[in-house]
Amino acid sequence: MKGPELCKVTDNRLIAGGMYKLRLEAPNVAGNARPGQFIHIKVPGDRSRLLRRPISIYDACHKKGYVEIVFQVVGEGTRLLSAVKTGDFLDVLGPLGNGFSVSGDTRHLFVVGGGCGAAPVKFAASRFNFTGRTCFIGFKSGDAAYDLQEFENSCDSLLIATEDGSIGYKGLITEVLEDELKRNLPDLMLACGPVPMMKAIQQMAEKYRVPCQLLLEERMGCGIGACMTCACAVRDDEDGFIYKRVCKDGPVFWSREVMLDEA
Ligand code: FES
């Protein structure tokens, strides 16, 4: 990682209800970005917090030198970020954190994402480019679903659930996942989404004995391991727990080690 740099915004558009996709000209970040990593952005005019905002990388193209993020407008900072225009510059730090780790002998991969959390797993599915990738994505409703064609192009099989049934299976994506796990066990699962979804996936990983990595999204201060704002509880070898930093030790952890109840 280099220090913060000013990156030009080349696109920022609404892609679903309250969800935006922002593209940055950021050759240094793009050249080093791995799925599961994030960038830390200083949002211009954001007086609600002095700190940067961590947002997972949705896509990165080394050749064209761009990075994309997807974010949901949930407060003042993200509202200001949604108003950023093409040609504006953002102060960006990254790529930060440790990404997903997929070994060369993985043949069958499940990636699971909910809402905004579908963004980093899409990047993983597209980057770990072997046949045998099944992508599970869940949204509250069809209005909140974004870039379905991109997801389709990034995997071999795409399964979608919405809570109101407006697209795909009616219910939770974890129900679809469990159905699939009963028939067909992958070598590895990668997941990101709301905490209840991650807890359900953690339990399934244990029940079906599938190795699983969870990407935690946490409030952050420095983003580089110096402040402990982002501490999360992780099991240690003696049945106790220790705190690790989501920004520096994560944001990706093995599901068997992370203690989501303590999060
Ligand atoms: Fe400062 Fe993680 S945000 S240590």
CSV table of C-alpha atoms and ligand atoms in Angstrom, one decimal:
chain,number,residue,atom,x,y,z
A,1,MET,CA,0.0,0.0,0.0
A,2,LYS,CA,1.2,3.5,-0.8
A,3,GLY,CA,0.1,6.6,1.1
A,4,PRO,CA,-3.2,8.3,0.4
A,5,GLU,CA,-3.6,9.5,-3.1
A,6,LEU,CA,-6.1,11.7,-5.0
A,7,CYS,CA,-8.1,9.6,-7.4
A,8,LYS,CA,-10.3,10.9,-10.1
A,9,VAL,CA,-14.0,9.9,-10.1
A,10,THR,CA,-14.9,8.6,-13.6
A,11,ASP,CA,-18.4,7.5,-12.9
A,12,ASN,CA,-20.9,7.5,-10.0
A,13,ARG,CA,-24.4,6.2,-10.6
A,14,LEU,CA,-27.5,4.9,-8.9
A,15,ILE,CA,-27.7,1.2,-9.7
A,16,ALA,CA,-30.6,0.1,-7.4
A,17,GLY,CA,-32.7,1.5,-4.7
A,18,GLY,CA,-30.3,3.6,-2.6
A,19,MET,CA,-27.2,1.8,-4.0
A,20,TYR,CA,-24.5,3.5,-6.0
A,21,LYS,CA,-21.5,2.3,-8.0
A,22,LEU,CA,-18.5,4.6,-8.1
A,23,ARG,CA,-15.6,4.1,-10.4
A,24,LEU,CA,-12.2,5.7,-9.7
A,25,GLU,CA,-9.1,6.2,-11.8
A,26,ALA,CA,-6.7,4.6,-9.4
A,27,PRO,CA,-3.9,2.6,-11.2
A,28,ASN,CA,-1.9,2.0,-8.0
A,29,VAL,CA,-4.9,0.6,-6.1
A,30,ALA,CA,-6.1,-1.4,-9.1
A,31,GLY,CA,-2.7,-2.9,-9.7
A,32,ASN,CA,-2.5,-4.3,-6.2
A,33,ALA,CA,-6.2,-5.0,-5.3
A,34,ARG,CA,-7.2,-8.5,-4.2
A,35,PRO,CA,-10.8,-9.6,-3.6
A,36,GLY,CA,-11.8,-9.0,0.0
A,37,GLN,CA,-9.6,-5.9,0.4
A,38,PHE,CA,-11.1,-2.4,0.9
A,39,ILE,CA,-10.3,1.2,0.2
A,40,HIS,CA,-10.5,3.9,2.8
A,41,ILE,CA,-12.1,7.1,1.5
A,42,LYS,CA,-12.2,10.6,2.8
A,43,VAL,CA,-15.6,11.9,1.8
A,44,PRO,CA,-15.5,15.6,0.9
A,45,GLY,CA,-17.6,17.8,3.2
A,46,ASP,CA,-18.4,15.0,5.6
A,47,ARG,CA,-18.6,16.7,9.0
A,48,SER,CA,-20.4,13.8,10.6
A,49,ARG,CA,-17.1,12.0,11.0
A,50,LEU,CA,-13.6,13.2,10.6
A,51,LEU,CA,-12.5,9.7,9.7
A,52,ARG,CA,-12.4,7.9,6.4
A,53,ARG,CA,-15.0,5.4,5.3
A,54,PRO,CA,-13.9,1.8,4.5
A,55,ILE,CA,-15.7,0.3,1.4
A,56,SER,CA,-15.0,-3.1,-0.1
A,57,ILE,CA,-13.6,-3.3,-3.6
A,58,TYR,CA,-16.3,-4.4,-6.1
A,59,ASP,CA,-14.0,-4.6,-9.1
A,60,ALA,CA,-10.5,-3.6,-10.1
A,61,CYS,CA,-8.9,-3.6,-13.6
A,62,HIS,CA,-5.1,-3.5,-13.6
A,63,LYS,CA,-5.0,-2.9,-17.3
A,64,LYS,CA,-7.4,0.0,-17.4
A,65,GLY,CA,-6.3,1.3,-14.0
A,66,TYR,CA,-9.7,1.6,-12.4
A,67,VAL,CA,-11.4,0.5,-9.2
A,68,GLU,CA,-15.1,0.2,-8.5
A,69,ILE,CA,-17.0,0.2,-5.2
A,70,VAL,CA,-20.7,-0.3,-4.4
A,71,PHE,CA,-22.2,1.5,-1.5
A,72,GLN,CA,-25.6,2.1,0.1
A,73,VAL,CA,-26.8,5.5,1.2
A,74,VAL,CA,-27.4,5.1,4.9
A,75,GLY,CA,-26.3,8.4,6.4
A,76,GLU,CA,-24.7,11.8,5.8
A,77,GLY,CA,-21.3,10.5,4.7
A,78,THR,CA,-22.7,8.1,2.1
A,79,ARG,CA,-25.2,10.7,1.0
A,80,LEU,CA,-22.3,13.1,0.3
A,81,LEU,CA,-20.5,10.3,-1.5
A,82,SER,CA,-23.5,9.6,-3.7
A,83,ALA,CA,-23.4,13.3,-4.7
A,84,VAL,CA,-19.8,13.2,-5.9
A,85,LYS,CA,-19.5,13.9,-9.7
A,86,THR,CA,-17.5,12.6,-12.5
A,87,GLY,CA,-14.3,14.6,-12.6
A,88,ASP,CA,-14.2,15.2,-8.8
A,89,PHE,CA,-11.2,13.8,-6.9
A,90,LEU,CA,-11.3,11.6,-3.8
A,91,ASP,CA,-8.6,11.1,-1.2
A,92,VAL,CA,-8.1,7.3,-1.2
A,93,LEU,CA,-6.0,5.0,0.9
A,94,GLY,CA,-5.6,1.4,-0.2
A,95,PRO,CA,-5.9,-1.3,-1.0
A,96,LEU,CA,-6.1,-2.2,2.7
A,97,GLY,CA,-6.5,-5.5,4.7
A,98,ASN,CA,-6.1,-9.1,3.8
A,99,GLY,CA,-8.3,-10.4,1.1
A,100,PHE,CA,-9.8,-13.9,0.6
A,101,SER,CA,-7.4,-16.7,0.3
A,102,VAL,CA,-8.2,-19.4,-2.2
A,103,SER,CA,-5.7,-22.1,-2.8
A,104,GLY,CA,-4.8,-23.4,-6.2
A,105,ASP,CA,-6.4,-26.8,-5.7
A,106,THR,CA,-9.9,-25.3,-5.0
A,107,ARG,CA,-12.2,-26.7,-7.6
A,108,HIS,CA,-15.6,-25.8,-6.3
A,109,LEU,CA,-16.3,-22.5,-4.7
A,110,PHE,CA,-19.5,-21.0,-3.2
A,111,VAL,CA,-19.5,-17.3,-2.8
A,112,VAL,CA,-22.4,-15.8,-0.7
A,113,GLY,CA,-23.3,-12.2,-0.4
A,114,GLY,CA,-26.2,-10.1,1.0
A,115,GLY,CA,-27.0,-6.5,-0.1
A,116,CYS,CA,-23.8,-4.4,-0.2
A,117,GLY,CA,-21.9,-7.5,0.9
A,118,ALA,CA,-22.5,-9.1,-2.5
A,119,ALA,CA,-20.0,-6.6,-3.9
A,120,PRO,CA,-16.8,-8.1,-2.6
A,121,VAL,CA,-17.8,-11.7,-3.2
A,122,LYS,CA,-18.6,-10.8,-6.8
A,123,PHE,CA,-15.0,-9.5,-7.1
A,124,ALA,CA,-13.8,-12.9,-5.7
A,125,ALA,CA,-16.0,-14.9,-8.0
A,126,SER,CA,-14.7,-13.0,-11.1
A,127,ARG,CA,-11.0,-13.1,-10.0
A,128,PHE,CA,-10.8,-16.7,-9.0
A,129,ASN,CA,-11.5,-17.7,-12.5
A,130,PHE,CA,-12.0,-21.5,-12.6
A,131,THR,CA,-15.1,-23.5,-13.4
A,132,GLY,CA,-17.1,-24.5,-10.4
A,133,ARG,CA,-18.1,-21.1,-8.9
A,134,THR,CA,-21.6,-20.8,-7.6
A,135,CYS,CA,-22.7,-17.4,-6.5
A,136,PHE,CA,-25.6,-16.9,-4.0
A,137,ILE,CA,-26.8,-13.4,-3.6
A,138,GLY,CA,-29.7,-12.1,-1.5
A,139,PHE,CA,-31.5,-8.8,-1.3
A,140,LYS,CA,-34.5,-7.4,0.5
A,141,SER,CA,-36.4,-6.9,-2.8
A,142,GLY,CA,-35.8,-6.7,-6.5
A,143,ASP,CA,-35.5,-2.9,-6.1
A,144,ALA,CA,-32.3,-3.4,-4.1
A,145,ALA,CA,-30.8,-5.9,-6.5
A,146,TYR,CA,-28.0,-4.5,-8.7
A,147,ASP,CA,-25.8,-5.5,-11.6
A,148,LEU,CA,-27.3,-9.0,-12.0
A,149,GLN,CA,-25.7,-9.4,-15.4
A,150,GLU,CA,-22.2,-8.7,-13.8
A,151,PHE,CA,-22.9,-11.4,-11.2
A,152,GLU,CA,-24.0,-13.8,-13.9
A,153,ASN,CA,-20.8,-13.2,-15.9
A,154,SER,CA,-18.6,-13.7,-12.8
A,155,CYS,CA,-19.6,-17.3,-12.0
A,156,ASP,CA,-20.9,-20.5,-13.4
A,157,SER,CA,-24.1,-20.6,-11.6
A,158,LEU,CA,-26.1,-17.7,-10.0
A,159,LEU,CA,-28.8,-18.2,-7.4
A,160,ILE,CA,-30.8,-15.2,-6.2
A,161,ALA,CA,-33.2,-14.7,-3.3
A,162,THR,CA,-35.3,-11.7,-2.3
A,163,GLU,CA,-37.2,-11.5,0.9
A,164,ASP,CA,-40.4,-10.4,-0.9
A,165,GLY,CA,-39.9,-12.9,-3.7
A,166,SER,CA,-39.8,-10.2,-6.4
A,167,ILE,CA,-36.7,-11.8,-8.0
A,168,GLY,CA,-35.6,-15.4,-7.5
A,169,TYR,CA,-36.4,-17.5,-4.5
A,170,LYS,CA,-38.7,-15.9,-1.9
A,171,GLY,CA,-36.9,-15.9,1.4
A,172,LEU,CA,-33.4,-15.7,2.7
A,173,ILE,CA,-30.4,-16.6,0.5
A,174,THR,CA,-29.1,-18.8,3.4
A,175,GLU,CA,-32.1,-21.0,2.8
A,176,VAL,CA,-31.0,-21.5,-0.8
A,177,LEU,CA,-27.5,-22.1,0.4
A,178,GLU,CA,-28.5,-24.8,2.8
A,179,ASP,CA,-30.6,-26.5,0.2
A,180,GLU,CA,-27.5,-26.6,-2.0
A,181,LEU,CA,-25.2,-27.8,0.7
A,182,LYS,CA,-27.4,-30.8,1.3
A,183,ARG,CA,-26.8,-31.9,-2.2
A,184,ASN,CA,-23.4,-30.6,-3.1
A,185,LEU,CA,-20.5,-29.6,-0.9
A,186,PRO,CA,-17.9,-27.0,-2.2
A,187,ASP,CA,-14.2,-27.0,-1.3
A,188,LEU,CA,-14.6,-23.5,0.2
A,189,MET,CA,-17.2,-20.8,0.9
A,190,LEU,CA,-16.6,-17.1,1.0
A,191,ALA,CA,-19.2,-14.8,2.4
A,192,CYS,CA,-20.1,-11.2,3.3
A,193,GLY,CA,-23.3,-9.6,4.4
A,194,PRO,CA,-25.4,-8.6,7.4
A,195,VAL,CA,-24.4,-10.2,10.8
A,196,PRO,CA,-27.5,-12.5,11.0
A,197,MET,CA,-26.7,-13.9,7.6
A,198,MET,CA,-23.0,-14.4,8.5
A,199,LYS,CA,-24.0,-16.2,11.7
A,200,ALA,CA,-26.3,-18.6,9.7
A,201,ILE,CA,-23.4,-19.2,7.3
A,202,GLN,CA,-21.0,-19.8,10.1
A,203,GLN,CA,-23.3,-22.4,11.6
A,204,MET,CA,-23.8,-24.1,8.2
A,205,ALA,CA,-20.0,-24.2,7.6
A,206,GLU,CA,-19.7,-26.0,10.9
A,207,LYS,CA,-22.6,-28.4,10.3
A,208,TYR,CA,-21.5,-29.4,6.8
A,209,ARG,CA,-17.8,-29.2,7.6
A,210,VAL,CA,-17.0,-26.8,4.8
A,211,PRO,CA,-14.0,-24.4,5.2
A,212,CYS,CA,-15.4,-20.9,5.1
A,213,GLN,CA,-14.0,-17.3,5.1
A,214,LEU,CA,-16.1,-14.4,6.3
A,215,LEU,CA,-15.5,-10.8,5.4
A,216,LEU,CA,-16.4,-8.5,8.3
A,217,GLU,CA,-17.5,-5.0,7.7
A,218,GLU,CA,-16.7,-2.9,10.7
A,219,ARG,CA,-16.6,0.8,11.6
A,220,MET,CA,-13.0,2.0,11.3
A,221,GLY,CA,-10.7,4.8,12.4
A,222,CYS,CA,-7.3,4.6,11.0
A,223,GLY,CA,-7.7,1.6,8.7
A,224,ILE,CA,-4.1,0.6,9.1
A,225,GLY,CA,-4.0,-1.2,12.5
A,226,ALA,CA,-3.1,1.7,14.8
A,227,CYS,CA,-6.2,2.6,16.8
A,228,MET,CA,-8.2,-0.6,17.7
A,229,THR,CA,-11.5,1.0,16.7
A,230,CYS,CA,-12.2,-2.1,14.6
A,231,ALA,CA,-11.4,-4.8,17.2
A,232,CYS,CA,-13.2,-8.1,16.9
A,233,ALA,CA,-13.1,-11.2,19.1
A,234,VAL,CA,-11.4,-14.2,17.6
A,235,ARG,CA,-11.0,-17.6,19.3
A,236,ASP,CA,-7.5,-18.5,20.5
A,237,ASP,CA,-5.9,-21.9,21.0
A,238,GLU,CA,-7.0,-22.2,24.6
A,239,ASP,CA,-10.8,-21.9,24.2
A,240,GLY,CA,-10.6,-18.2,25.1
A,241,PHE,CA,-10.5,-15.3,22.8
A,242,ILE,CA,-8.3,-12.5,21.8
A,243,TYR,CA,-9.1,-9.2,19.9
A,244,LYS,CA,-7.9,-8.7,16.4
A,245,ARG,CA,-8.1,-5.7,14.1
A,246,VAL,CA,-10.6,-6.1,11.3
A,247,CYS,CA,-8.6,-3.5,9.2
A,248,LYS,CA,-5.2,-5.1,9.5
A,249,ASP,CA,-5.7,-8.8,10.6
A,250,GLY,CA,-8.9,-9.0,8.5
A,251,PRO,CA,-11.3,-8.0,7.1
A,252,VAL,CA,-11.4,-11.7,6.1
A,253,PHE,CA,-11.3,-14.3,8.8
A,254,TRP,CA,-11.9,-18.1,8.9
A,255,SER,CA,-15.4,-18.6,10.1
A,256,ARG,CA,-14.3,-21.1,12.7
A,257,GLU,CA,-12.2,-18.5,14.5
A,258,VAL,CA,-14.4,-15.4,14.4
A,259,MET,CA,-16.9,-14.8,17.3
A,260,LEU,CA,-19.8,-13.0,15.8
A,261,ASP,CA,-21.7,-12.9,19.0
A,262,GLU,CA,-19.0,-10.7,20.5
A,263,ALA,CA,-19.0,-8.4,17.4
B,1,FES,FE1,-7.6,1.5,13.5
B,1,FES,FE2,-8.4,-0.9,12.7
B,1,FES,S1,-9.3,1.0,12.2
B,1,FES,S2,-6.8,-0.4,14.1
